[in-house]
Amino acid sequence: MITKRIIPCLDVRDGRVVKGQNFRNLQDVASPVDLGQFYSQSGADELVFYDITASSEGRRLFTDILQEVASRIFIPLTVGGGIASLEDFDRVLKAGADKVSVNSAAVLDPELISRAAQRYGSQCVVLSVDVKKVGGQYRVFAKGGREDTGLDALTWIAQGEALGAGEIVVNSMDTDGVKQGFDLPLLEAVCQVTSLPVIASGGAGCAEDFLRLFEAAPQVDAGLAASVFHYGQVEIPELKRLLAENHILVR
């Protein structure tokens, strides 16, 4: 069995980490530099940095803050938000990212995935998909969850793999910030259409939610969360201890 990863997520707006519910009502949490350093020292396996309003505001990602975060941490860093070209990939990789996450821009230009994979390698290209159930169908939303693209999420994820993405982040908008557990039906459906590593995002409320995730959907490679880590409701060393005690392999 592959070792499961625990990944805190920094949603950054105007240079500060924020967190909301169902992609709304954003509240200030902390400095991304301080929080990133804390997670690096606390046993997180990776860190995700999203500039959450870059796409909707039509601007580039804040690389100055990103460089400072990257200089303070010693774990892999995935960066997303406003990534719309190979130039953007180049810029954030030079700023210290290990992997680059694409979302809205890939929906508009799917070939961005294949161009990036050819230049930087598939392992560098992460396809992040914001998913909400609409009329019984899992649909892809863009621009920070503000826009229903009409795309079927499962079809899009399979296409993303075919285009050369190396990893999939599945953000459930229905469970985001609700803290009632990960969206297991969605994740099980995703794992049936892709062989890529799948990172589950949205819904963690306690350490047991991660245990339920890995037990119910063993194909899922990683659990990603924000507020439960930010507010100390789940401590990463204790979470890993719980998982190990229940025979879930962790680092």
CSV table of C-alpha atoms in Angstrom, one decimal:
chain,number,residue,atom,x,y,z
A,1,MET,CA,0.0,0.0,0.0
A,2,ILE,CA,1.2,3.5,-0.9
A,3,THR,CA,2.0,5.8,2.1
A,4,LYS,CA,-0.8,8.3,2.6
A,5,ARG,CA,0.1,12.0,2.6
A,6,ILE,CA,-1.3,14.7,4.9
A,7,ILE,CA,-1.4,18.1,3.2
A,8,PRO,CA,-2.3,21.5,4.7
A,9,CYS,CA,-3.6,24.1,2.3
A,10,LEU,CA,-3.0,27.8,2.5
A,11,ASP,CA,-5.7,29.8,0.7
A,12,VAL,CA,-4.1,33.2,0.2
A,13,ARG,CA,-5.9,36.5,-0.5
A,14,ASP,CA,-4.1,39.8,-0.4
A,15,GLY,CA,-1.1,38.2,1.1
A,16,ARG,CA,-2.9,36.6,4.1
A,17,VAL,CA,-4.2,33.1,4.7
A,18,VAL,CA,-8.1,33.0,4.7
A,19,LYS,CA,-10.7,30.4,5.2
A,20,GLY,CA,-14.4,30.3,4.4
A,21,GLN,CA,-17.3,27.9,4.0
A,22,ASN,CA,-18.6,26.5,0.7
A,23,PHE,CA,-16.0,28.9,-1.0
A,24,ARG,CA,-17.7,32.0,0.6
A,25,ASN,CA,-17.5,34.2,3.8
A,26,LEU,CA,-13.7,34.3,3.8
A,27,GLN,CA,-12.1,35.2,7.2
A,28,ASP,CA,-8.4,36.2,8.0
A,29,VAL,CA,-6.4,33.4,9.6
A,30,ALA,CA,-2.6,34.1,9.6
A,31,SER,CA,0.6,34.9,7.7
A,32,PRO,CA,1.3,32.3,5.0
A,33,VAL,CA,5.0,32.4,5.8
A,34,ASP,CA,4.5,31.7,9.5
A,35,LEU,CA,1.9,29.1,8.9
A,36,GLY,CA,3.9,27.3,6.2
A,37,GLN,CA,6.9,27.1,8.4
A,38,PHE,CA,4.8,25.7,11.3
A,39,TYR,CA,3.4,23.0,9.1
A,40,SER,CA,6.9,22.1,7.7
A,41,GLN,CA,8.1,21.6,11.2
A,42,SER,CA,4.9,19.8,12.3
A,43,GLY,CA,5.2,16.7,10.1
A,44,ALA,CA,3.1,17.8,7.1
A,45,ASP,CA,4.1,15.8,4.0
A,46,GLU,CA,3.5,18.6,1.5
A,47,LEU,CA,2.1,22.1,1.4
A,48,VAL,CA,-0.4,23.7,-1.0
A,49,PHE,CA,-0.4,27.4,-1.7
A,50,TYR,CA,-3.4,28.8,-3.6
A,51,ASP,CA,-3.7,32.5,-4.5
A,52,ILE,CA,-7.5,32.1,-4.5
A,53,THR,CA,-8.5,35.4,-6.2
A,54,ALA,CA,-5.8,35.6,-8.9
A,55,SER,CA,-8.0,34.0,-11.6
A,56,SER,CA,-11.2,35.8,-10.8
A,57,GLU,CA,-9.3,39.1,-10.6
A,58,GLY,CA,-7.4,38.4,-13.8
A,59,ARG,CA,-4.0,38.9,-12.4
A,60,ARG,CA,-0.8,37.0,-11.7
A,61,LEU,CA,0.0,35.0,-8.6
A,62,PHE,CA,1.9,36.9,-5.8
A,63,THR,CA,5.4,35.5,-6.2
A,64,ASP,CA,7.0,37.6,-3.5
A,65,ILE,CA,5.1,35.9,-0.7
A,66,LEU,CA,5.5,32.6,-2.4
A,67,GLN,CA,9.3,33.0,-2.5
A,68,GLU,CA,9.3,33.7,1.2
A,69,VAL,CA,7.2,30.7,2.0
A,70,ALA,CA,9.4,28.4,-0.2
A,71,SER,CA,12.5,29.6,1.5
A,72,ARG,CA,11.2,28.6,5.0
A,73,ILE,CA,9.8,25.1,4.3
A,74,PHE,CA,11.5,21.8,3.7
A,75,ILE,CA,8.6,19.8,2.2
A,76,PRO,CA,7.2,19.7,-1.4
A,77,LEU,CA,5.2,22.8,-2.3
A,78,THR,CA,2.3,22.9,-4.8
A,79,VAL,CA,1.3,26.3,-6.0
A,80,GLY,CA,-1.8,27.5,-7.9
A,81,GLY,CA,-4.0,30.5,-8.6
A,82,GLY,CA,-3.9,32.5,-11.8
A,83,ILE,CA,-1.8,29.9,-13.7
A,84,ALA,CA,-2.7,30.5,-17.3
A,85,SER,CA,0.5,30.0,-19.4
A,86,LEU,CA,3.8,28.2,-19.5
A,87,GLU,CA,5.3,31.6,-18.5
A,88,ASP,CA,3.3,31.3,-15.2
A,89,PHE,CA,4.6,27.8,-14.7
A,90,ASP,CA,8.1,29.0,-15.2
A,91,ARG,CA,7.7,32.0,-12.8
A,92,VAL,CA,6.3,30.0,-9.9
A,93,LEU,CA,8.8,27.1,-10.3
A,94,LYS,CA,11.6,29.6,-10.2
A,95,ALA,CA,10.0,31.2,-7.1
A,96,GLY,CA,10.3,27.8,-5.3
A,97,ALA,CA,7.3,25.7,-6.2
A,98,ASP,CA,7.8,21.9,-6.8
A,99,LYS,CA,4.5,21.4,-8.5
A,100,VAL,CA,2.1,23.7,-10.2
A,101,SER,CA,-1.7,23.5,-9.9
A,102,VAL,CA,-4.0,24.5,-12.8
A,103,ASN,CA,-7.7,24.9,-12.6
A,104,SER,CA,-9.7,27.5,-14.4
A,105,ALA,CA,-7.2,28.2,-17.2
A,106,ALA,CA,-7.0,24.4,-18.0
A,107,VAL,CA,-10.8,24.4,-18.5
A,108,LEU,CA,-10.4,27.3,-21.1
A,109,ASP,CA,-7.3,25.8,-22.7
A,110,PRO,CA,-7.0,22.0,-22.0
A,111,GLU,CA,-3.8,21.8,-24.1
A,112,LEU,CA,-2.1,23.9,-21.3
A,113,ILE,CA,-1.9,20.6,-19.4
A,114,SER,CA,-0.1,18.8,-22.2
A,115,ARG,CA,2.2,21.7,-23.0
A,116,ALA,CA,3.3,22.0,-19.4
A,117,ALA,CA,3.7,18.2,-19.0
A,118,GLN,CA,5.9,18.1,-22.1
A,119,ARG,CA,8.1,21.0,-20.9
A,120,TYR,CA,8.3,20.2,-17.1
A,121,GLY,CA,7.2,16.6,-16.8
A,122,SER,CA,3.8,15.2,-15.7
A,123,GLN,CA,4.9,15.0,-12.1
A,124,CYS,CA,5.0,18.8,-12.0
A,125,VAL,CA,1.4,19.3,-13.3
A,126,VAL,CA,-1.4,19.1,-10.8
A,127,LEU,CA,-5.0,19.3,-12.1
A,128,SER,CA,-7.2,20.9,-9.4
A,129,VAL,CA,-10.9,20.5,-10.0
A,130,ASP,CA,-13.7,22.3,-8.0
A,131,VAL,CA,-16.7,20.0,-8.1
A,132,LYS,CA,-20.3,20.6,-7.1
A,133,LYS,CA,-23.3,18.3,-7.7
A,134,VAL,CA,-25.9,19.9,-9.9
A,135,GLY,CA,-29.0,18.0,-10.8
A,136,GLY,CA,-27.4,14.6,-10.0
A,137,GLN,CA,-24.3,15.4,-12.1
A,138,TYR,CA,-20.8,16.2,-10.8
A,139,ARG,CA,-20.0,19.5,-12.4
A,140,VAL,CA,-16.7,21.4,-12.8
A,141,PHE,CA,-16.7,25.0,-11.5
A,142,ALA,CA,-14.1,27.6,-12.4
A,143,LYS,CA,-12.9,31.0,-11.1
A,144,GLY,CA,-12.7,30.0,-7.4
A,145,GLY,CA,-16.0,28.2,-7.6
A,146,ARG,CA,-17.9,31.2,-9.0
A,147,GLU,CA,-18.7,29.8,-12.4
A,148,ASP,CA,-20.5,26.6,-13.5
A,149,THR,CA,-18.6,25.5,-16.6
A,150,GLY,CA,-21.2,22.8,-17.5
A,151,LEU,CA,-18.4,20.2,-17.8
A,152,ASP,CA,-19.0,16.8,-16.3
A,153,ALA,CA,-16.3,16.5,-13.6
A,154,LEU,CA,-15.5,12.8,-14.1
A,155,THR,CA,-15.1,13.2,-17.9
A,156,TRP,CA,-12.9,16.2,-17.3
A,157,ILE,CA,-10.7,14.4,-14.8
A,158,ALA,CA,-10.2,11.5,-17.2
A,159,GLN,CA,-9.4,14.0,-20.0
A,160,GLY,CA,-6.9,15.7,-17.7
A,161,GLU,CA,-5.0,12.4,-17.2
A,162,ALA,CA,-5.0,11.7,-20.9
A,163,LEU,CA,-3.5,15.2,-21.5
A,164,GLY,CA,-0.6,14.5,-19.2
A,165,ALA,CA,-1.6,15.7,-15.6
A,166,GLY,CA,0.4,13.9,-13.0
A,167,GLU,CA,-2.0,14.3,-10.0
A,168,ILE,CA,-5.6,15.3,-9.3
A,169,VAL,CA,-6.9,17.5,-6.5
A,170,VAL,CA,-10.6,17.0,-6.0
A,171,ASN,CA,-12.2,19.9,-4.2
A,172,SER,CA,-15.7,19.1,-3.1
A,173,MET,CA,-17.6,22.4,-3.0
A,174,ASP,CA,-20.5,20.7,-1.3
A,175,THR,CA,-18.5,19.7,1.7
A,176,ASP,CA,-15.9,22.5,1.7
A,177,GLY,CA,-15.7,24.1,5.2
A,178,VAL,CA,-18.7,22.2,6.5
A,179,LYS,CA,-16.5,19.8,8.6
A,180,GLN,CA,-18.8,16.8,8.2
A,181,GLY,CA,-16.3,14.6,6.5
A,182,PHE,CA,-14.8,14.2,3.0
A,183,ASP,CA,-17.1,13.7,0.0
A,184,LEU,CA,-16.7,9.9,-0.2
A,185,PRO,CA,-19.2,9.2,-3.1
A,186,LEU,CA,-17.5,11.8,-5.3
A,187,LEU,CA,-14.0,10.5,-4.4
A,188,GLU,CA,-15.0,6.9,-5.1
A,189,ALA,CA,-16.4,7.9,-8.5
A,190,VAL,CA,-13.2,9.8,-9.3
A,191,CYS,CA,-11.0,6.9,-8.4
A,192,GLN,CA,-12.9,4.8,-10.9
A,193,VAL,CA,-12.1,7.1,-13.8
A,194,THR,CA,-8.4,7.8,-13.2
A,195,SER,CA,-5.2,5.9,-12.2
A,196,LEU,CA,-3.5,9.1,-11.1
A,197,PRO,CA,-2.8,10.0,-7.5
A,198,VAL,CA,-6.0,11.6,-6.1
A,199,ILE,CA,-5.9,14.2,-3.3
A,200,ALA,CA,-9.1,14.6,-1.4
A,201,SER,CA,-10.1,18.2,-0.4
A,202,GLY,CA,-13.1,19.6,1.4
A,203,GLY,CA,-14.9,18.5,4.5
A,204,ALA,CA,-12.4,17.4,7.1
A,205,GLY,CA,-13.7,18.3,10.6
A,206,CYS,CA,-11.7,15.9,12.8
A,207,ALA,CA,-8.9,13.4,12.7
A,208,GLU,CA,-11.4,10.5,12.3
A,209,ASP,CA,-12.5,12.0,9.0
A,210,PHE,CA,-9.1,11.3,7.6
A,211,LEU,CA,-9.3,7.7,8.9
A,212,ARG,CA,-12.7,7.2,7.3
A,213,LEU,CA,-11.4,8.7,4.1
A,214,PHE,CA,-8.5,6.2,3.7
A,215,GLU,CA,-10.5,3.2,4.9
A,216,ALA,CA,-13.5,3.9,2.7
A,217,ALA,CA,-11.6,5.1,-0.4
A,218,PRO,CA,-8.2,3.3,-0.1
A,219,GLN,CA,-7.2,4.5,-3.7
A,220,VAL,CA,-7.1,8.1,-2.4
A,221,ASP,CA,-3.5,9.1,-1.9
A,222,ALA,CA,-3.7,12.1,0.3
A,223,GLY,CA,-6.0,14.2,2.5
A,224,LEU,CA,-5.9,17.9,2.2
A,225,ALA,CA,-7.4,20.4,4.6
A,226,ALA,CA,-7.2,23.9,5.8
A,227,SER,CA,-9.2,25.2,8.8
A,228,VAL,CA,-8.9,22.1,11.0
A,229,PHE,CA,-5.2,22.5,10.8
A,230,HIS,CA,-5.1,26.3,11.0
A,231,TYR,CA,-7.3,26.4,14.1
A,232,GLY,CA,-5.6,23.5,15.9
A,233,GLN,CA,-8.6,21.2,15.8
A,234,VAL,CA,-6.4,18.5,14.2
A,235,GLU,CA,-2.7,18.3,15.1
A,236,ILE,CA,-0.7,16.6,12.4
A,237,PRO,CA,1.5,14.4,14.7
A,238,GLU,CA,-1.6,13.1,16.5
A,239,LEU,CA,-3.4,12.5,13.2
A,240,LYS,CA,-0.5,10.4,11.9
A,241,ARG,CA,-0.5,8.5,15.2
A,242,LEU,CA,-4.2,7.7,14.8
A,243,LEU,CA,-3.7,6.6,11.2
A,244,ALA,CA,-0.7,4.4,12.1
A,245,GLU,CA,-2.6,2.8,15.0
A,246,ASN,CA,-5.3,1.8,12.5
A,247,HIS,CA,-2.9,0.3,10.0
A,248,ILE,CA,-2.9,3.2,7.5
A,249,LEU,CA,0.6,3.8,6.3
A,250,VAL,CA,1.9,7.3,6.9
A,251,ARG,CA,5.3,8.9,6.7
